[in-house]
Amino acid sequence: MLDWQGGQPFCSRFGDVYFSRGSGLAEKRHVFLEGNQLAKRFASLQDGDGLVVGETGFGTGLAFLCALQLFDEVAPPRTHLDFFSIEKFPLDDKELADALALWPALRQYANELVRCWKRRVPGWNRWAFRNGRAHLTLVIADVAEALDEVRSDIDAWFLDGFSPGRNPEMWTQPVLDRIAQVSRPGATFATYTCAGEIRRGLEQAGFQVTKSPGFGCKRHMLQGRLAGLPLVRRTPATAVVIGGGIAGCAAASALAARGVSVTLVEGAPTLAAGASGNPRGILHTRLSAGMNPLHRFVLASYGHALALLDEKLPADGTVRAECGELQLAFSAEEAKRIDKLATLGWPEHVFQRVDAAEASRLAGIELANGGLWFPAGGWVVPPRMCDVLAQSPAIVQRTGYHVDALTAVDDEWRVEGRDRHNQTWFCRAEVAIICSGPKATSLQPSANLPLTPVRGQITLAPSTRASENLKTIVCTSGYLAPSTAGFHLIGATHRFNDEETGVRIAEHLENLSRLAEMSPGLAKAAAIMSQGAGQLEGRASIRASVPGAMPLVGELSPRLYTSLAHGTRGLITAGLSGEVIAAAACGQLPPLPLHVLAALAPTARGQQGSKQTVKTTVTG
Ligand code: SAM
């Protein structure tokens, strides 16, 4: 996609440059930062407020990095930058790194971007910068499609498509109209072009447009604003998060990064005592080509989770491994799903179609089928992830505190209960987030949340000389992870409406039986292990699930949020759900398209019925 001409990146597809041949850095600063008066606006942000910058055309990310650097240098503490950008033709890893290497002054910011970039997925991406003081929401899609799914949050625009003559679809009247529609009152724009039709189009969209001096040899550029004054965004001072599993820890972490003082309450003596307490959990991304809202959410969550893990829990082989995951075409139905996904033509770092020989080579053991290879798949130690997320000076952990009631009192939420000595206890906070898994229904019974408890058991099977060769996670209707410390993780069973947590031999046998779907060799090993199933170790825990498997994430009633029903996908979906909640609580840009947010919203789902029977879908 990217070519070089005279030492500068050039795009042959459009026959245009990503930035001026003179000095791209000076040009971006002149046109976009000064054109939107960002230095003044960043510096005068009030405590808890933020600014949302929108961009058409992410390109090399240079304009983003210029804005990030300026924000970092001049914005007061406890303020926030959201940068929203759209890019249909993203550069590959090397192209981006090479293009950004041109700017040594931006190196520390560019390094953060390059690290996240390898986690990009089609659609919506959300990554944190400067320890969560800034976020990039990058939509990899066509401009018109992306703009349809944004809320009216944008304060300042960088209109940076290629020149209107070469890239007309970035400058159509519907695109310019939509840019105005998704802006806040008083929003500004700047662009390097001064073409008359663009000026008229922006005026028609509602902007007051002026011509100003352009950069370098360009005489003019355009800048402008919408009428009105933006309202100040407000970050709450305090929040209480109920539930110390991965969903609660991720929500607490996202709020703490925004300067909110968080009380994280967990009834058990430690964090990660429930379903997040397994010794290992896999990052399993199950998609289908139809890409319904659940699949879009899972895909966006996957990219987000990988970047979050890179920041918080590097893959060192002890607390996390990026060993890759193979999803095998072990049945006609799975083969169909995989074939359809493979036709999407997505980048190879997301997934690749592999045949049985290639799958066997990747796995290090012989497999009966090919399938999809997710090179970034892997496993983590969930309790470590919870601990790392909950470690922040802004988070007070209250483990061993059982919550009995949650009530709205004078614009605050009051949480009361008993501590481990059975003493009554309470706390108050401006916002509350319920992340207590299947127990959540008792806290807001009137919401009638359609949660079903699901028991799941994993098996820890001792490795053999042959099985030690397994290098990747292998998934069929269950999964098998490579051995660590002499044990393979095999999982997991699903028992709806079963809340008993004792380990059962029958469920070990069920887990082992899935190995037969992977290869004849593993079937043989499983048959031998089944004879000693009584000696196998394992763990059973209770998750919450909902009909359709779409978690309940969002605002339930004013200043009360839920992050619930992640089923078996919590390691992937909890992080982005924390972002959804923290952004909503702080009036910031949501990290997901509007139709996915609507599908996640707990309010719309409360009346679907209480106890579900086995119709619920859970993957794993
Ligand atoms: N802001 C970028 C920077 O600082 O490096 C430069 C952007 S470059 C001038 C324009 C970008 O718009 C290109 O990366 C191009 O791929 C993207 N683009 C072109 N047509 C598009 C479309 N229809 N939807 C989304 N992005 C598009």
XYZ file of C-alpha atoms and ligand atoms in Angstrom:
647
model
C 0.000 0.000 0.000
C 2.714 2.470 0.978
C 5.483 3.467 -1.405
C 8.394 5.773 -0.817
C 9.152 8.752 -3.024
C 12.135 10.922 -2.218
C 12.310 9.531 1.318
C 8.611 10.303 2.017
C 5.681 7.877 2.249
C 3.440 8.002 -0.803
C 0.180 6.181 -1.593
C 0.025 4.848 -5.144
C -3.611 3.781 -4.769
C -4.584 7.458 -4.562
C -1.467 8.980 -6.153
C -1.021 11.318 -3.203
C 1.243 11.983 -0.211
C 0.372 11.357 3.456
C 1.857 14.725 4.399
C 3.668 17.637 2.826
C 7.029 16.878 1.250
C 8.570 19.838 3.093
C 7.925 18.960 6.715
C 5.001 16.692 7.495
C 5.333 17.399 11.198
C 5.237 21.169 10.835
C 2.373 20.874 8.372
C 0.191 18.738 10.661
C 0.866 21.081 13.562
C 0.065 24.179 11.512
C -3.050 22.876 9.820
C -4.687 20.716 12.470
C -3.382 21.768 15.884
C -3.324 25.501 15.211
C -6.326 25.338 12.888
C -8.367 23.992 15.816
C -6.590 26.122 18.498
C -5.791 22.934 20.344
C -2.930 24.309 22.473
C -5.290 26.808 24.076
C -8.160 24.354 24.339
C -6.065 21.580 25.889
C -4.421 23.977 28.362
C -7.738 25.423 29.509
C -9.489 22.086 30.141
C -11.084 22.014 33.561
C -10.494 19.307 36.148
C -12.258 16.118 35.010
C -13.050 17.463 31.523
C -11.755 16.173 28.195
C -11.678 16.896 24.491
C -12.638 14.609 21.624
C -10.741 15.032 18.361
C -12.089 13.337 15.223
C -10.079 12.604 12.096
C -10.924 11.370 8.613
C -7.883 9.387 7.386
C -5.504 7.981 10.025
C -2.766 7.261 7.482
C 0.584 7.072 9.234
C -0.842 8.364 12.530
C 1.307 11.489 12.366
C -1.513 13.947 13.050
C -2.670 11.789 15.971
C 0.810 11.716 17.488
C 1.144 15.494 17.117
C -2.129 15.954 19.007
C -1.115 13.418 21.651
C 2.238 15.112 22.225
C 0.628 18.530 22.531
C -1.984 17.222 24.951
C 0.699 15.514 27.016
C 2.706 18.706 27.207
C 0.032 21.309 27.931
C -3.136 19.704 29.347
C -3.621 19.861 33.140
C -3.710 16.610 35.157
C -7.075 14.823 35.466
C -8.078 15.800 31.924
C -8.560 13.459 29.022
C -7.989 13.228 25.255
C -10.137 11.000 23.065
C -8.868 10.724 19.508
C -11.298 9.152 17.036
C -10.010 8.310 13.581
C -11.183 6.414 10.499
C -8.990 4.503 8.072
C -10.092 2.194 5.283
C -6.634 1.098 4.122
C -4.440 0.656 7.209
C -0.683 0.425 6.749
C 0.977 -2.826 7.768
C 3.218 -3.024 10.854
C 6.455 -2.298 9.027
C 5.021 0.497 6.903
C 3.718 2.293 9.971
C 6.944 1.844 11.939
C 9.062 3.007 8.968
C 6.875 6.044 8.346
C 6.977 7.083 12.001
C 10.724 6.571 12.260
C 10.978 9.825 10.276
C 10.061 11.777 13.421
C 12.550 11.305 16.292
C 10.778 14.064 18.275
C 7.704 11.828 18.511
C 9.526 8.587 19.294
C 8.086 7.898 22.748
C 4.531 8.426 21.465
C 5.170 6.516 18.257
C 6.474 3.533 20.239
C 3.142 3.301 22.058
C 1.273 3.384 18.756
C 3.497 0.804 17.093
C 2.979 -1.555 20.046
C -0.827 -1.321 19.755
C -0.845 -1.362 15.950
C -0.006 -5.056 15.698
C -3.251 -5.747 17.623
C -5.520 -3.964 15.125
C -8.657 -5.748 13.997
C -11.169 -4.871 11.278
C -13.777 -2.458 12.648
C -13.425 -0.675 15.976
C -10.162 -0.563 17.905
C -9.619 1.118 21.256
C -6.192 1.608 22.784
C -4.938 3.525 25.813
C -1.976 5.939 25.701
C -0.048 7.806 28.400
C -1.274 5.432 31.126
C -4.914 5.894 30.185
C -4.922 9.729 30.003
C -5.593 9.472 26.296
C -7.399 6.960 24.121
C -7.325 6.267 20.423
C -10.491 4.864 18.868
C -9.503 3.767 15.381
C -12.213 2.507 13.058
C -10.867 0.410 10.223
C -13.701 0.855 7.742
C -14.982 3.183 5.071
C -15.529 6.734 6.258
C -19.287 6.807 5.610
C -19.889 3.491 7.352
C -17.824 4.528 10.396
C -19.454 7.948 10.767
C -22.906 6.324 10.844
C -21.992 4.591 14.102
C -20.511 7.491 16.116
C -22.257 9.415 18.846
C -22.315 13.227 18.683
C -19.196 13.701 20.767
C -16.581 15.331 18.542
C -15.142 18.735 19.548
C -12.510 19.260 16.848
C -11.990 17.703 13.413
C -8.886 16.973 11.378
C -10.216 16.566 7.819
C -7.244 14.750 6.315
C -8.404 12.586 3.437
C -6.230 12.632 0.331
C -6.907 15.598 -1.937
C -10.602 15.870 -2.896
C -9.804 15.322 -6.584
C -8.077 11.998 -5.912
C -10.127 10.788 -2.945
C -13.674 12.163 -3.521
C -15.408 9.614 -1.264
C -13.779 11.257 1.782
C -15.383 14.590 0.932
C -18.926 13.822 -0.248
C -21.777 15.990 0.981
C -23.291 13.130 3.067
C -19.869 12.659 4.744
C -19.546 16.399 5.491
C -23.147 16.514 6.751
C -22.522 13.556 9.010
C -19.329 15.165 10.353
C -21.422 18.127 11.471
C -24.122 15.853 12.919
C -21.703 13.920 15.135
C -20.080 17.110 16.439
C -20.834 18.887 19.683
C -22.031 22.506 19.735
C -19.056 24.813 19.151
C -17.029 22.070 17.438
C -14.271 23.199 15.075
C -12.629 21.736 11.988
C -9.435 22.351 10.056
C -8.251 21.039 6.714
C -5.324 21.682 4.409
C -7.567 21.988 1.356
C -9.224 25.228 0.321
C -11.161 23.809 -2.641
C -14.296 25.854 -3.241
C -16.622 22.842 -3.360
C -15.330 21.645 0.040
C -15.796 25.090 1.515
C -19.376 25.200 0.207
C -20.019 21.635 1.379
C -18.862 22.417 4.902
C -20.982 25.568 4.980
C -23.967 23.584 3.783
C -23.306 21.095 6.584
C -23.606 23.936 9.109
C -20.036 25.133 9.739
C -19.027 28.802 9.640
C -15.975 28.551 7.388
C -12.985 30.866 7.051
C -9.902 30.774 4.822
C -6.607 31.105 6.645
C -2.942 30.966 5.600
C -1.924 27.467 4.511
C 1.310 25.651 5.297
C 4.485 26.165 3.260
C 3.774 26.941 -0.349
C -0.004 26.509 0.080
C -1.608 29.938 0.235
C -4.764 28.926 2.014
C -6.412 26.299 4.160
C -9.908 26.101 5.664
C -10.991 26.220 9.267
C -14.362 26.710 10.876
C -16.797 26.061 13.678
C -20.352 25.145 14.505
C -22.539 27.510 16.480
C -22.931 27.038 20.235
C -20.792 26.415 23.275
C -19.810 22.904 24.363
C -20.910 21.698 27.791
C -18.139 20.668 30.181
C -17.758 16.888 30.619
C -17.652 15.707 34.204
C -15.657 12.848 35.640
C -17.192 11.483 38.841
C -14.958 11.675 41.919
C -15.929 8.279 43.331
C -17.139 4.885 42.170
C -17.899 1.592 43.850
C -17.408 -1.622 41.898
C -19.169 -4.702 43.245
C -17.388 -7.919 42.323
C -13.659 -8.648 42.216
C -13.547 -10.953 39.197
C -12.096 -9.979 35.839
C -15.135 -7.794 34.934
C -14.963 -5.827 38.199
C -11.177 -5.452 38.144
C -11.259 -4.232 34.536
C -14.022 -1.681 35.265
C -12.130 -0.471 38.354
C -8.925 -0.156 36.340
C -10.595 1.841 33.542
C -12.206 4.232 36.043
C -9.008 4.625 38.067
C -7.074 5.508 34.894
C -9.511 8.428 34.504
C -8.778 9.746 37.983
C -11.850 8.277 39.710
C -11.351 7.005 43.298
C -12.655 3.453 43.220
C -13.739 1.119 46.011
C -13.580 -2.457 44.728
C -15.737 -4.727 46.872
C -15.488 -8.522 46.861
C -17.265 -10.871 49.256
C -14.615 -13.587 49.070
C -11.300 -13.179 50.928
C -9.416 -12.606 47.660
C -10.022 -11.156 44.224
C -10.714 -13.661 41.420
C -12.375 -16.139 43.748
C -15.131 -17.192 41.353
C -14.993 -17.974 37.654
C -11.877 -15.771 37.249
C -10.003 -17.990 39.690
C -9.012 -20.794 37.314
C -5.261 -21.397 37.231
C -5.266 -20.666 33.501
C -7.808 -19.384 31.007
C -7.653 -19.213 27.243
C -8.135 -16.243 24.913
C -10.692 -17.752 22.597
C -12.269 -15.613 19.875
C -15.158 -17.326 18.210
C -16.534 -15.401 15.250
C -18.770 -16.029 12.295
C -18.752 -14.341 8.928
C -22.175 -12.737 9.465
C -20.533 -10.516 12.126
C -23.646 -9.851 14.194
C -23.341 -7.363 17.090
C -21.981 -10.100 19.395
C -19.219 -10.999 16.949
C -18.338 -7.346 16.373
C -18.126 -6.903 20.118
C -15.959 -10.012 20.532
C -13.618 -8.969 17.716
C -13.185 -5.426 19.074
C -12.701 -6.900 22.554
C -10.004 -9.257 21.269
C -7.879 -6.438 19.816
C -8.393 -4.392 22.955
C -7.599 -7.288 25.288
C -4.333 -8.080 23.499
C -3.164 -4.465 23.750
C -4.245 -4.300 27.403
C -2.384 -7.512 28.174
C 0.731 -6.234 26.377
C 0.647 -3.257 28.737
C -0.227 -5.059 31.957
C 0.807 -8.702 31.677
C 3.546 -9.354 29.123
C 3.603 -12.836 27.596
C 6.511 -14.377 29.530
C 5.260 -17.971 29.493
C 4.470 -18.029 33.219
C 1.551 -15.632 33.669
C 0.646 -15.397 30.010
C 1.682 -17.107 26.784
C 1.001 -16.028 23.228
C 1.183 -19.536 21.860
C -1.548 -19.134 19.233
C -4.859 -20.930 18.965
C -6.098 -23.406 16.371
C -9.850 -23.684 15.853
C -10.296 -26.992 14.060
C -12.847 -27.750 11.365
C -13.806 -30.921 13.247
C -17.443 -31.034 12.076
C -19.290 -30.096 8.889
C -20.825 -27.127 10.676
C -17.468 -25.855 11.925
C -15.903 -26.362 8.491
C -18.647 -24.185 7.003
C -18.171 -21.445 9.614
C -14.407 -21.472 9.071
C -14.644 -21.482 5.272
C -16.922 -18.460 5.349
C -14.653 -16.558 7.732
C -11.661 -17.318 5.537
C -13.357 -15.615 2.580
C -13.415 -12.275 4.454
C -9.766 -11.750 3.516
C -8.791 -10.330 6.902
C -5.144 -9.656 7.746
C -3.075 -12.707 8.652
C -2.198 -11.392 12.092
C -5.902 -11.780 13.008
C -6.376 -15.287 11.624
C -5.351 -17.545 8.775
C -6.911 -20.608 7.155
C -4.613 -23.630 7.560
C -4.855 -27.224 6.325
C -4.337 -30.279 8.537
C -0.615 -30.526 7.717
C 0.013 -26.881 8.571
C -2.158 -27.113 11.704
C -0.155 -30.163 12.823
C 3.130 -28.361 12.176
C 1.970 -25.340 14.195
C 0.639 -27.493 17.016
C 3.683 -29.766 17.186
C 1.418 -32.821 17.266
C -0.602 -34.526 14.570
C -4.108 -33.129 14.162
C -6.955 -34.631 12.187
C -8.170 -31.374 10.616
C -7.120 -27.944 9.535
C -9.044 -24.849 10.515
C -8.361 -21.282 11.608
C -5.061 -20.207 13.127
C -5.145 -17.223 15.491
C -1.457 -16.397 15.952
C -2.133 -14.019 18.865
C -4.335 -16.484 20.771
C -2.978 -17.818 24.019
C -3.582 -18.272 27.707
C -3.309 -16.126 30.829
C -3.412 -16.729 34.568
C -6.696 -14.910 35.310
C -6.058 -14.183 39.024
C -2.804 -12.467 38.038
C -4.656 -10.400 35.476
C -7.190 -9.385 38.148
C -4.423 -8.429 40.604
C -2.567 -6.372 38.039
C -5.716 -4.518 36.958
C -6.724 -3.787 40.548
C -3.311 -2.423 41.494
C -3.682 1.336 41.326
C -3.273 4.027 43.960
C -6.810 5.097 42.993
C -8.336 1.695 43.882
C -9.103 0.623 47.456
C -9.701 -3.126 47.593
C -12.294 -4.358 50.081
C -12.019 -8.132 49.942
C -14.065 -10.158 52.444
C -16.852 -7.564 52.288
C -20.193 -9.082 51.431
C -22.701 -6.708 49.801
C -26.337 -7.040 50.960
C -27.949 -3.953 49.464
C -27.421 -1.245 46.903
C -29.658 1.812 47.139
C -29.821 5.278 45.591
C -29.517 7.968 48.270
C -29.250 11.704 47.458
C -27.625 11.400 44.023
C -25.241 8.731 45.278
C -25.217 4.965 45.516
C -25.025 3.448 48.971
C -23.608 -0.050 49.289
C -24.089 -1.857 52.558
C -23.235 -5.268 53.856
C -21.074 -7.231 56.285
C -17.350 -7.643 56.582
C -15.536 -10.890 57.346
C -16.176 -10.393 61.088
C -19.892 -10.039 60.373
C -19.761 -6.342 61.231
C -22.084 -4.110 59.213
C -20.358 -1.858 56.740
C -21.327 0.684 54.087
C -19.824 3.037 51.535
C -21.196 5.702 49.187
C -20.088 6.671 45.722
C -21.301 8.768 42.823
C -21.438 5.797 40.494
C -21.828 2.076 41.099
C -20.960 -0.822 38.831
C -22.392 -4.294 39.362
C -19.943 -6.982 38.280
C -20.932 -9.755 40.633
C -21.700 -12.432 38.060
C -24.694 -14.645 38.682
C -25.272 -13.057 42.120
C -26.105 -9.713 40.525
C -29.855 -10.299 40.276
C -30.328 -10.001 44.040
C -28.873 -6.455 44.056
C -31.397 -5.021 41.589
C -34.275 -7.518 41.570
C -36.636 -5.065 39.873
C -34.322 -4.921 36.831
C -35.157 -8.579 36.201
C -31.782 -9.205 34.559
C -32.026 -12.425 32.542
C -28.985 -14.102 34.119
C -28.568 -17.852 34.223
C -25.872 -19.487 36.368
C -23.709 -21.929 34.422
C -21.371 -24.353 36.090
C -18.132 -24.973 34.207
C -15.426 -27.478 35.097
C -11.876 -27.555 33.804
C -9.529 -30.528 33.953
C -5.790 -30.422 34.649
C -4.277 -33.451 32.965
C -0.652 -34.523 33.514
C 1.446 -34.235 30.367
C 3.097 -37.182 28.681
C 6.312 -37.283 26.615
C 4.237 -37.002 23.438
C 1.868 -34.320 24.706
C 4.775 -32.116 25.850
C 5.231 -31.363 22.149
C 1.954 -29.474 21.965
C 2.804 -25.833 21.278
C -0.562 -24.161 20.710
C -4.076 -24.159 22.073
C -6.324 -26.500 20.121
C -10.087 -25.889 20.086
C -12.959 -28.049 18.967
C -16.115 -28.153 21.089
C -13.655 -27.962 23.975
C -10.037 -26.907 24.214
C -6.616 -28.250 25.121
C -3.752 -25.954 26.160
C -0.024 -26.767 26.049
C 1.404 -28.050 29.310
C 2.894 -25.788 31.945
C 4.445 -27.207 35.117
C 3.558 -30.687 33.830
C -0.176 -30.122 33.308
C -2.438 -29.469 30.341
C -5.569 -27.389 30.771
C -8.646 -29.012 29.215
C -12.053 -27.441 29.252
C -14.717 -26.836 29.855
C -18.109 -28.250 30.685
C -21.339 -26.226 30.822
C -24.166 -27.072 33.222
C -26.975 -24.534 33.156
C -28.697 -23.705 36.445
C -26.205 -25.834 38.363
C -24.422 -23.882 41.111
C -22.545 -26.697 42.801
C -18.750 -26.262 42.716
C -17.430 -29.708 43.653
C -15.194 -31.338 41.012
C -16.941 -34.258 39.252
C -15.376 -37.287 37.592
C -18.146 -37.346 34.975
C -17.160 -33.853 33.852
C -13.466 -34.813 33.680
C -14.540 -37.628 31.363
C -16.578 -35.214 29.295
C -13.600 -32.860 28.936
C -11.317 -35.746 27.976
C -13.807 -37.027 25.432
C -13.387 -33.787 23.443
C -9.761 -34.675 22.730
C -11.047 -37.330 20.339
C -12.298 -34.477 18.128
C -8.695 -33.277 17.779
C -6.715 -36.326 16.691
C -6.578 -40.121 16.964
C -3.385 -39.800 19.051
C -5.074 -37.539 21.570
C -8.124 -39.831 21.593
C -5.822 -42.670 22.662
C -4.176 -40.544 25.371
C -7.603 -39.471 26.618
C -8.769 -43.088 26.809
C -5.791 -43.960 29.015
C -6.299 -40.906 31.232
C -9.998 -41.654 31.566
C -9.111 -44.816 33.465
C -7.548 -42.687 36.209
C -10.085 -39.850 35.995
C -10.690 -40.080 39.728
C -7.145 -38.808 40.350
C -7.309 -35.887 37.954
C -7.289 -32.375 39.304
C -9.717 -29.712 38.211
C -11.808 -26.752 39.265
C -15.469 -25.913 38.869
C -16.914 -22.426 39.067
C -20.114 -20.606 38.259
C -20.444 -18.083 35.476
C -23.407 -15.985 34.449
C -24.833 -16.197 30.983
C -27.711 -14.608 29.095
C -29.841 -15.583 26.112
C -27.867 -14.920 22.939
C -24.614 -14.652 24.937
C -24.335 -10.856 24.514
C -23.083 -9.571 27.881
C -25.019 -6.912 29.826
C -22.747 -3.887 29.666
C -23.845 -0.290 30.122
C -26.079 1.935 32.202
C -28.940 0.211 34.010
C -30.297 3.310 35.737
C -28.759 6.749 36.294
C -25.121 6.325 37.411
C -25.593 2.572 37.894
C -23.811 0.283 35.428
C -23.430 -3.432 34.862
C -20.654 -5.576 33.405
C -22.219 -9.009 33.566
C -22.745 -12.281 31.743
C -19.410 -12.564 29.976
C -19.910 -16.346 29.935
C -16.636 -18.065 29.082
C -15.258 -15.066 27.192
C -14.541 -12.763 30.141
C -10.796 -12.708 29.558
C -11.469 -11.141 26.196
C -14.589 -9.054 26.794
C -14.134 -7.718 30.346
C -11.464 -5.166 29.406
C -13.417 -3.415 26.664
C -16.561 -3.590 28.812
C -14.663 -1.694 31.517
C -13.894 0.925 28.859
C -17.573 1.137 27.845
C -18.547 1.803 31.446
C -15.736 4.201 32.357
C -16.269 6.217 29.167
C -20.028 6.397 29.825
C -19.580 7.374 33.482
C -17.130 10.152 32.496
C -19.101 11.416 29.475
C -16.334 10.326 27.103
C -16.373 8.765 23.658
C -17.711 5.181 23.665
C -15.286 2.578 22.327
C -17.853 0.733 20.197
C -20.289 1.455 17.376
C -23.757 2.599 18.384
C -25.541 -0.591 17.294
C -23.197 -2.743 19.408
C -23.656 -0.460 22.433
C -27.419 -0.784 21.982
C -27.154 -4.583 21.868
C -25.043 -4.609 25.059
C -27.317 -2.251 27.001
C -28.763 -3.895 30.112
C -31.875 -1.699 30.105
C -33.229 -3.213 26.918
C -32.786 -6.729 28.194
C -34.330 -6.685 31.655
C -37.733 -7.973 30.719
C -36.724 -10.987 28.666
C -37.550 -13.381 31.443
C -35.838 -14.591 34.557
C -34.603 -18.197 34.741
C -33.487 -19.430 31.355
C -33.370 -23.004 30.370
C -30.716 -24.611 28.246
C -31.301 -22.354 25.184
C -28.441 -20.061 26.265
C -25.291 -20.100 24.108
C -21.905 -20.278 25.767
C -18.723 -21.020 23.887
C -15.557 -22.437 25.235
N -3.792 11.858 8.921
C -2.815 11.054 8.251
C -1.449 11.222 8.867
O -1.275 12.065 9.760
O -0.557 10.469 8.487
C -2.780 11.253 6.763
C -4.011 10.792 6.110
S -3.840 10.511 4.367
C -3.668 12.092 3.731
C -5.489 10.067 3.945
C -5.944 8.717 4.478
O -7.312 8.526 4.169
C -5.197 7.560 3.874
O -4.569 6.815 4.858
C -6.276 6.762 3.162
O -6.048 5.370 3.163
C -7.528 7.142 3.926
N -8.766 6.952 3.140
C -8.961 7.173 1.827
N -10.226 6.890 1.467
C -10.866 6.489 2.576
C -12.204 6.078 2.845
N -13.136 6.021 1.871
N -12.531 5.756 4.112
C -11.595 5.822 5.092
N -10.317 6.178 4.891
C -9.944 6.524 3.640
